[in-house]
Amino acid sequence: AFNPIGSLTGMVVASMFILPGLEVSKFRDVEMDNHPEYQTMLPSEVDGLITKAMEQSAEANPEKYTTMVSHDLAVVRTPYVVIALVVLAVLLLFVISKLPDTGHEEEQIHLATLARNLFTNWQYVGGVIAQTFYVGAQIMCWTFIIHYGMTLVGLSSAEAQNYNIVAMGIFLASRFICTFILKYISPGLLLGVLAVGGGLLTAGAIFLQGYTGLYCLVGVSACMSVMFPTIYGIALNGLSPNDAKLGSAGLIFAIVGGAFMPRYQGAIIDGAGMTIAGQALESVRLSFFLPLSCFVVIAIFGFAVALCSPRPVAES
């Protein structure tokens, strides 16, 4: 349940020490001050004009633009250097620490048999698929909260980052609440209900304007809080110890969903908007149909498990 604390700490550091020091943020503030008419325009229009102004500035004074980019890279680089040193320190601890002896030899493992056991288990295969879509939805929702706030609400990068911090705090609190709820309802049912809730809130982020849409996007984190461990437990339920070892590796590999899905969302954001049901949707709003579809897949898996396994699969 304390897993989000690291992410939350990183967001606080970014909001307090990184974003305020970026020259790009200062350029945006100067443009806003120089153009009072931006206050009456849609945030997406303002974002486009500021981007165009920066491109013109780069063409007019390439040396100044290069200096600005180098400065911002230096600001961002420092935290990564610190993270690298911390990771190396942890690695050193593992190297010098003696791992406990299990006291027995492992039985012979036949990978072909294990793979067959796993891939003929619909609950495991469905779990891997659901986990892939969950990680994709999580990364897409969290990655583009800042972009959503800046483009559609008109917030500064630091202000938008604060909403990201709130989302992570909600994620943390909701994990405790949902873990308690697991004592009373089956994991599959809870997963399905949370996925429906996440889908509805994502739809709100797509179709509702201003802060209301942003609040919906922040609220999605409450629904995502226990999805990863719940899917993990459902997928491995009933497997033998050896099957579970290989199966857990497959579930961890499903994290790759968080690697390729945001790329497609970014491509949609870079494209043009669209009118749906008479409502004009900016490309940023349109991009959230991707995490919405992810929640649909997760809901189908959760309710399917709930129907086939009415009793809880694990004690919480």
Tab-separated table of C-alpha atoms in Angstrom:
chain	number	residue	atom	x	y	z
A	1	ALA	CA	0.000	0.000	0.000
A	2	PHE	CA	2.990	2.318	0.440
A	3	ASN	CA	4.145	1.833	-3.158
A	4	PRO	CA	2.858	5.259	-4.353
A	5	ILE	CA	4.916	7.149	-1.750
A	6	GLY	CA	8.012	7.053	-3.970
A	7	SER	CA	6.068	8.445	-6.909
A	8	LEU	CA	4.438	11.051	-4.696
A	9	THR	CA	7.832	12.167	-3.404
A	10	GLY	CA	9.116	12.467	-6.961
A	11	MET	CA	6.162	14.625	-7.961
A	12	VAL	CA	6.674	16.943	-4.979
A	13	VAL	CA	10.357	17.332	-5.848
A	14	ALA	CA	9.464	18.068	-9.476
A	15	SER	CA	6.840	20.623	-8.483
A	16	MET	CA	9.068	22.430	-5.987
A	17	PHE	CA	12.537	22.235	-7.525
A	18	ILE	CA	12.336	21.362	-11.232
A	19	LEU	CA	9.336	22.978	-12.914
A	20	PRO	CA	9.851	26.480	-11.398
A	21	GLY	CA	13.453	26.481	-12.640
A	22	LEU	CA	12.711	25.651	-16.271
A	23	GLU	CA	13.294	28.428	-18.796
A	24	VAL	CA	10.391	27.056	-20.844
A	25	SER	CA	8.038	27.807	-17.937
A	26	LYS	CA	9.439	31.316	-17.649
A	27	PHE	CA	8.991	31.843	-21.403
A	28	ARG	CA	5.343	30.830	-21.072
A	29	ASP	CA	4.817	33.259	-18.162
A	30	VAL	CA	6.370	36.122	-20.154
A	31	GLU	CA	4.137	35.376	-23.136
A	32	MET	CA	1.054	35.361	-20.905
A	33	ASP	CA	2.057	38.737	-19.436
A	34	ASN	CA	2.737	40.238	-22.873
A	35	HIS	CA	-0.599	39.108	-24.297
A	36	PRO	CA	-3.509	39.957	-21.971
A	37	GLU	CA	-5.918	38.782	-24.673
A	38	TYR	CA	-4.835	35.191	-23.926
A	39	GLN	CA	-6.940	35.349	-20.753
A	40	THR	CA	-10.124	35.344	-22.842
A	41	MET	CA	-9.060	32.537	-25.189
A	42	LEU	CA	-9.385	28.778	-24.858
A	43	PRO	CA	-6.375	27.199	-23.111
A	44	SER	CA	-5.748	24.937	-26.125
A	45	GLU	CA	-5.549	28.009	-28.389
A	46	VAL	CA	-3.164	29.747	-25.987
A	47	ASP	CA	-0.965	26.661	-25.843
A	48	GLY	CA	-0.731	26.611	-29.633
A	49	LEU	CA	0.151	30.317	-29.812
A	50	ILE	CA	2.852	29.992	-27.154
A	51	THR	CA	4.334	26.992	-28.943
A	52	LYS	CA	4.370	28.971	-32.188
A	53	ALA	CA	6.035	31.909	-30.413
A	54	MET	CA	8.750	29.631	-29.107
A	55	GLU	CA	9.369	28.241	-32.593
A	56	GLN	CA	9.670	31.786	-33.933
A	57	SER	CA	12.051	32.679	-31.112
A	58	ALA	CA	14.213	29.663	-31.955
A	59	GLU	CA	14.412	30.731	-35.594
A	60	ALA	CA	15.155	34.365	-34.765
A	61	ASN	CA	17.748	33.652	-32.076
A	62	PRO	CA	18.984	30.050	-32.277
A	63	GLU	CA	21.849	30.637	-29.836
A	64	LYS	CA	19.480	31.873	-27.132
A	65	TYR	CA	17.159	28.929	-27.772
A	66	THR	CA	20.048	26.464	-27.550
A	67	THR	CA	21.128	28.026	-24.259
A	68	MET	CA	17.583	27.716	-22.908
A	69	VAL	CA	17.353	24.055	-23.890
A	70	SER	CA	20.778	23.306	-22.364
A	71	HIS	CA	19.738	25.024	-19.124
A	72	ASP	CA	16.506	23.026	-18.873
A	73	LEU	CA	18.309	19.768	-19.594
A	74	ALA	CA	20.762	20.551	-16.791
A	75	VAL	CA	17.867	21.228	-14.378
A	76	VAL	CA	16.228	17.908	-15.253
A	77	ARG	CA	19.500	15.971	-15.300
A	78	THR	CA	20.439	16.584	-11.667
A	79	PRO	CA	17.589	14.547	-10.098
A	80	TYR	CA	18.378	11.617	-12.389
A	81	VAL	CA	22.008	11.682	-11.286
A	82	VAL	CA	20.863	11.543	-7.663
A	83	ILE	CA	18.485	8.665	-8.454
A	84	ALA	CA	21.304	6.784	-10.198
A	85	LEU	CA	23.542	7.151	-7.138
A	86	VAL	CA	20.780	5.876	-4.848
A	87	VAL	CA	20.169	2.865	-7.125
A	88	LEU	CA	23.895	2.088	-7.167
A	89	ALA	CA	23.957	2.279	-3.358
A	90	VAL	CA	21.058	-0.185	-3.126
A	91	LEU	CA	22.807	-2.464	-5.622
A	92	LEU	CA	25.938	-2.361	-3.473
A	93	LEU	CA	23.892	-3.413	-0.449
A	94	PHE	CA	22.604	-6.445	-2.366
A	95	VAL	CA	26.137	-7.342	-3.463
A	96	ILE	CA	27.616	-7.261	0.024
A	97	SER	CA	24.595	-8.845	1.741
A	98	LYS	CA	24.429	-12.627	2.095
A	99	LEU	CA	21.119	-14.066	0.940
A	100	PRO	CA	19.559	-16.734	3.205
A	101	ASP	CA	19.951	-20.376	2.246
A	102	THR	CA	16.609	-22.021	1.497
A	103	GLY	CA	17.960	-25.341	2.780
A	104	HIS	CA	16.678	-27.531	-0.057
A	105	GLU	CA	17.293	-28.146	-3.727
A	106	GLU	CA	14.749	-27.028	-6.273
A	107	GLU	CA	12.850	-29.744	-8.070
A	108	GLN	CA	13.423	-30.110	-11.784
A	109	ILE	CA	11.342	-27.686	-13.818
A	110	HIS	CA	10.060	-28.340	-17.346
A	111	LEU	CA	9.395	-25.004	-18.990
A	112	ALA	CA	7.260	-26.509	-21.748
A	113	THR	CA	4.929	-28.083	-19.191
A	114	LEU	CA	4.736	-24.891	-17.156
A	115	ALA	CA	4.003	-22.804	-20.244
A	116	ARG	CA	1.256	-25.206	-21.310
A	117	ASN	CA	-0.303	-25.083	-17.844
A	118	LEU	CA	-0.314	-21.286	-17.919
A	119	PHE	CA	-1.562	-20.699	-21.449
A	120	THR	CA	-4.427	-23.153	-21.044
A	121	ASN	CA	-5.573	-21.303	-17.911
A	122	TRP	CA	-8.015	-18.607	-19.106
A	123	GLN	CA	-7.844	-16.762	-15.803
A	124	TYR	CA	-4.066	-16.386	-16.083
A	125	VAL	CA	-4.100	-15.388	-19.759
A	126	GLY	CA	-6.901	-12.921	-19.092
A	127	GLY	CA	-4.940	-11.563	-16.143
A	128	VAL	CA	-1.877	-10.875	-18.290
A	129	ILE	CA	-4.023	-9.087	-20.883
A	130	ALA	CA	-5.860	-7.083	-18.206
A	131	GLN	CA	-2.568	-6.164	-16.529
A	132	THR	CA	-1.165	-4.911	-19.825
A	133	PHE	CA	-4.145	-2.636	-20.363
A	134	TYR	CA	-4.166	-1.522	-16.719
A	135	VAL	CA	-0.541	-0.370	-16.747
A	136	GLY	CA	-1.179	1.407	-20.037
A	137	ALA	CA	-4.219	3.196	-18.584
A	138	GLN	CA	-2.349	4.173	-15.436
A	139	ILE	CA	0.630	5.642	-17.266
A	140	MET	CA	-1.572	7.482	-19.779
A	141	CYS	CA	-3.787	9.038	-17.095
A	142	TRP	CA	-0.888	10.121	-14.904
A	143	THR	CA	1.434	11.240	-17.702
A	144	PHE	CA	-1.052	13.605	-19.311
A	145	ILE	CA	-2.672	15.162	-16.226
A	146	ILE	CA	-0.186	18.033	-16.501
A	147	HIS	CA	-0.771	18.415	-20.241
A	148	TYR	CA	-4.535	18.309	-19.682
A	149	GLY	CA	-4.377	20.991	-16.994
A	150	MET	CA	-2.127	23.296	-19.014
A	151	THR	CA	-3.865	22.872	-22.370
A	152	LEU	CA	-7.532	22.681	-21.406
A	153	VAL	CA	-7.701	24.542	-18.088
A	154	GLY	CA	-4.925	27.092	-18.566
A	155	LEU	CA	-2.797	26.140	-15.562
A	156	SER	CA	0.948	26.650	-15.343
A	157	SER	CA	3.143	23.540	-15.305
A	158	ALA	CA	3.705	23.843	-11.550
A	159	GLU	CA	-0.026	24.294	-10.869
A	160	ALA	CA	-0.912	21.326	-13.071
A	161	GLN	CA	1.711	19.218	-11.286
A	162	ASN	CA	-0.087	19.911	-8.005
A	163	TYR	CA	-3.140	18.108	-9.411
A	164	ASN	CA	-0.887	15.194	-10.271
A	165	ILE	CA	0.242	15.132	-6.639
A	166	VAL	CA	-3.386	15.152	-5.483
A	167	ALA	CA	-4.106	12.224	-7.825
A	168	MET	CA	-1.269	10.231	-6.287
A	169	GLY	CA	-2.479	11.042	-2.777
A	170	ILE	CA	-5.959	9.822	-3.711
A	171	PHE	CA	-4.392	6.675	-5.166
A	172	LEU	CA	-2.598	6.004	-1.877
A	173	ALA	CA	-5.653	6.591	0.318
A	174	SER	CA	-7.942	4.578	-1.941
A	175	ARG	CA	-5.574	1.598	-1.813
A	176	PHE	CA	-6.148	1.264	1.928
A	177	ILE	CA	-9.911	1.688	1.546
A	178	CYS	CA	-10.225	-0.835	-1.284
A	179	THR	CA	-8.002	-3.345	0.517
A	180	PHE	CA	-10.465	-3.189	3.416
A	181	ILE	CA	-13.420	-3.639	1.044
A	182	LEU	CA	-11.809	-6.835	-0.303
A	183	LYS	CA	-12.744	-8.487	2.988
A	184	TYR	CA	-16.391	-8.331	1.998
A	185	ILE	CA	-16.604	-8.744	-1.783
A	186	SER	CA	-14.754	-10.880	-4.293
A	187	PRO	CA	-11.654	-9.430	-6.001
A	188	GLY	CA	-13.182	-9.966	-9.437
A	189	LEU	CA	-16.322	-8.004	-8.576
A	190	LEU	CA	-14.335	-5.163	-7.010
A	191	LEU	CA	-12.055	-5.050	-10.039
A	192	GLY	CA	-15.034	-4.846	-12.389
A	193	VAL	CA	-16.737	-2.103	-10.379
A	194	LEU	CA	-13.536	-0.051	-10.137
A	195	ALA	CA	-12.944	-0.422	-13.880
A	196	VAL	CA	-16.465	0.844	-14.610
A	197	GLY	CA	-15.865	3.771	-12.259
A	198	GLY	CA	-12.534	4.520	-13.920
A	199	GLY	CA	-14.178	4.389	-17.334
A	200	LEU	CA	-16.974	6.769	-16.321
A	201	LEU	CA	-14.514	9.255	-14.839
A	202	THR	CA	-12.361	9.039	-17.960
A	203	ALA	CA	-15.451	9.753	-20.039
A	204	GLY	CA	-16.003	12.782	-17.813
A	205	ALA	CA	-12.475	13.961	-18.574
A	206	ILE	CA	-13.297	13.632	-22.278
A	207	PHE	CA	-16.686	15.331	-22.432
A	208	LEU	CA	-16.787	17.734	-19.458
A	209	GLN	CA	-15.208	21.166	-19.726
A	210	GLY	CA	-12.758	23.042	-17.519
A	211	TYR	CA	-11.994	22.049	-13.957
A	212	THR	CA	-14.811	19.474	-13.895
A	213	GLY	CA	-13.018	17.409	-16.529
A	214	LEU	CA	-9.730	17.794	-14.674
A	215	TYR	CA	-11.338	16.656	-11.405
A	216	CYS	CA	-12.668	13.574	-13.202
A	217	LEU	CA	-9.187	12.765	-14.491
A	218	VAL	CA	-7.709	13.158	-11.006
A	219	GLY	CA	-10.477	10.952	-9.574
A	220	VAL	CA	-9.540	8.076	-11.902
A	221	SER	CA	-6.622	7.376	-9.549
A	222	ALA	CA	-9.039	6.273	-6.832
A	223	CYS	CA	-10.333	3.541	-9.131
A	224	MET	CA	-6.855	2.392	-10.196
A	225	SER	CA	-5.508	2.020	-6.651
A	226	VAL	CA	-5.759	-1.766	-6.198
A	227	MET	CA	-6.075	-2.896	-9.804
A	228	PHE	CA	-2.481	-4.079	-10.187
A	229	PRO	CA	-2.313	-6.315	-7.065
A	230	THR	CA	-5.887	-7.525	-7.580
A	231	ILE	CA	-5.259	-8.607	-11.171
A	232	TYR	CA	-1.969	-10.152	-10.042
A	233	GLY	CA	-3.637	-12.215	-7.327
A	234	ILE	CA	-6.542	-13.316	-9.537
A	235	ALA	CA	-4.221	-14.439	-12.343
A	236	LEU	CA	-2.034	-16.548	-10.034
A	237	ASN	CA	-4.862	-17.984	-7.968
A	238	GLY	CA	-4.898	-21.777	-7.959
A	239	LEU	CA	-1.523	-22.194	-9.697
A	240	SER	CA	1.129	-24.543	-8.365
A	241	PRO	CA	4.275	-22.942	-6.862
A	242	ASN	CA	6.326	-23.609	-10.012
A	243	ASP	CA	3.551	-22.390	-12.316
A	244	ALA	CA	3.235	-19.267	-10.183
A	245	LYS	CA	6.964	-18.507	-10.506
A	246	LEU	CA	6.837	-18.423	-14.282
A	247	GLY	CA	3.373	-16.879	-14.255
A	248	SER	CA	4.471	-13.966	-12.091
A	249	ALA	CA	7.224	-13.216	-14.597
A	250	GLY	CA	4.602	-12.979	-17.342
A	251	LEU	CA	2.510	-10.592	-15.267
A	252	ILE	CA	5.514	-8.364	-14.617
A	253	PHE	CA	6.309	-8.419	-18.327
A	254	ALA	CA	2.805	-7.063	-18.901
A	255	ILE	CA	4.133	-3.738	-17.643
A	256	VAL	CA	5.240	-3.259	-21.251
A	257	GLY	CA	1.703	-1.973	-21.789
A	258	GLY	CA	2.788	1.194	-20.071
A	259	ALA	CA	5.569	1.597	-22.601
A	260	PHE	CA	3.758	1.507	-25.935
A	261	MET	CA	0.278	2.892	-25.177
A	262	PRO	CA	1.319	6.442	-24.148
A	263	ARG	CA	3.126	6.713	-27.471
A	264	TYR	CA	-0.167	6.302	-29.317
A	265	GLN	CA	-1.875	8.746	-26.995
A	266	GLY	CA	0.854	11.286	-27.717
A	267	ALA	CA	0.318	10.758	-31.452
A	268	ILE	CA	-3.398	11.493	-31.019
A	269	ILE	CA	-2.597	14.637	-29.031
A	270	ASP	CA	-0.320	15.832	-31.831
A	271	GLY	CA	-3.162	15.370	-34.318
A	272	ALA	CA	-6.371	17.290	-34.918
A	273	GLY	CA	-9.500	17.286	-32.799
A	274	MET	CA	-12.839	15.779	-33.742
A	275	THR	CA	-16.548	16.426	-33.294
A	276	ILE	CA	-18.466	13.624	-31.563
A	277	ALA	CA	-22.219	13.757	-30.878
A	278	GLY	CA	-22.196	17.446	-31.755
A	279	GLN	CA	-19.437	18.264	-29.281
A	280	ALA	CA	-16.055	19.500	-30.506
A	281	LEU	CA	-13.276	17.616	-28.741
A	282	GLU	CA	-9.698	18.857	-28.665
A	283	SER	CA	-7.019	16.301	-29.467
A	284	VAL	CA	-6.082	16.082	-25.770
A	285	ARG	CA	-9.623	15.042	-24.817
A	286	LEU	CA	-9.812	12.703	-27.782
A	287	SER	CA	-6.650	10.905	-26.642
A	288	PHE	CA	-8.337	9.718	-23.452
A	289	PHE	CA	-10.485	7.296	-25.412
A	290	LEU	CA	-7.407	5.051	-25.206
A	291	PRO	CA	-7.416	4.660	-21.388
A	292	LEU	CA	-11.226	4.463	-21.566
A	293	SER	CA	-10.920	1.398	-23.820
A	294	CYS	CA	-8.381	-0.063	-21.377
A	295	PHE	CA	-10.891	0.161	-18.527
A	296	VAL	CA	-13.464	-1.617	-20.702
A	297	VAL	CA	-11.071	-4.576	-21.106
A	298	ILE	CA	-10.343	-4.647	-17.361
A	299	ALA	CA	-14.055	-4.524	-16.505
A	300	ILE	CA	-14.801	-7.474	-18.791
A	301	PHE	CA	-12.064	-9.519	-17.122
A	302	GLY	CA	-13.136	-8.566	-13.603
A	303	PHE	CA	-16.821	-9.398	-14.086
A	304	ALA	CA	-15.935	-12.637	-15.916
A	305	VAL	CA	-13.862	-13.747	-12.928
A	306	ALA	CA	-16.627	-12.692	-10.536
A	307	LEU	CA	-19.206	-14.767	-12.431
A	308	CYS	CA	-16.982	-17.858	-12.551
A	309	SER	CA	-15.610	-17.475	-9.027
A	310	PRO	CA	-18.341	-16.043	-6.794
A	311	ARG	CA	-16.233	-16.554	-3.682
A	312	PRO	CA	-13.192	-14.381	-2.949
A	313	VAL	CA	-10.042	-15.901	-4.402
A	314	ALA	CA	-7.840	-14.732	-1.576
A	315	GLU	CA	-8.045	-13.373	1.917
A	316	SER	CA	-7.017	-9.750	2.315
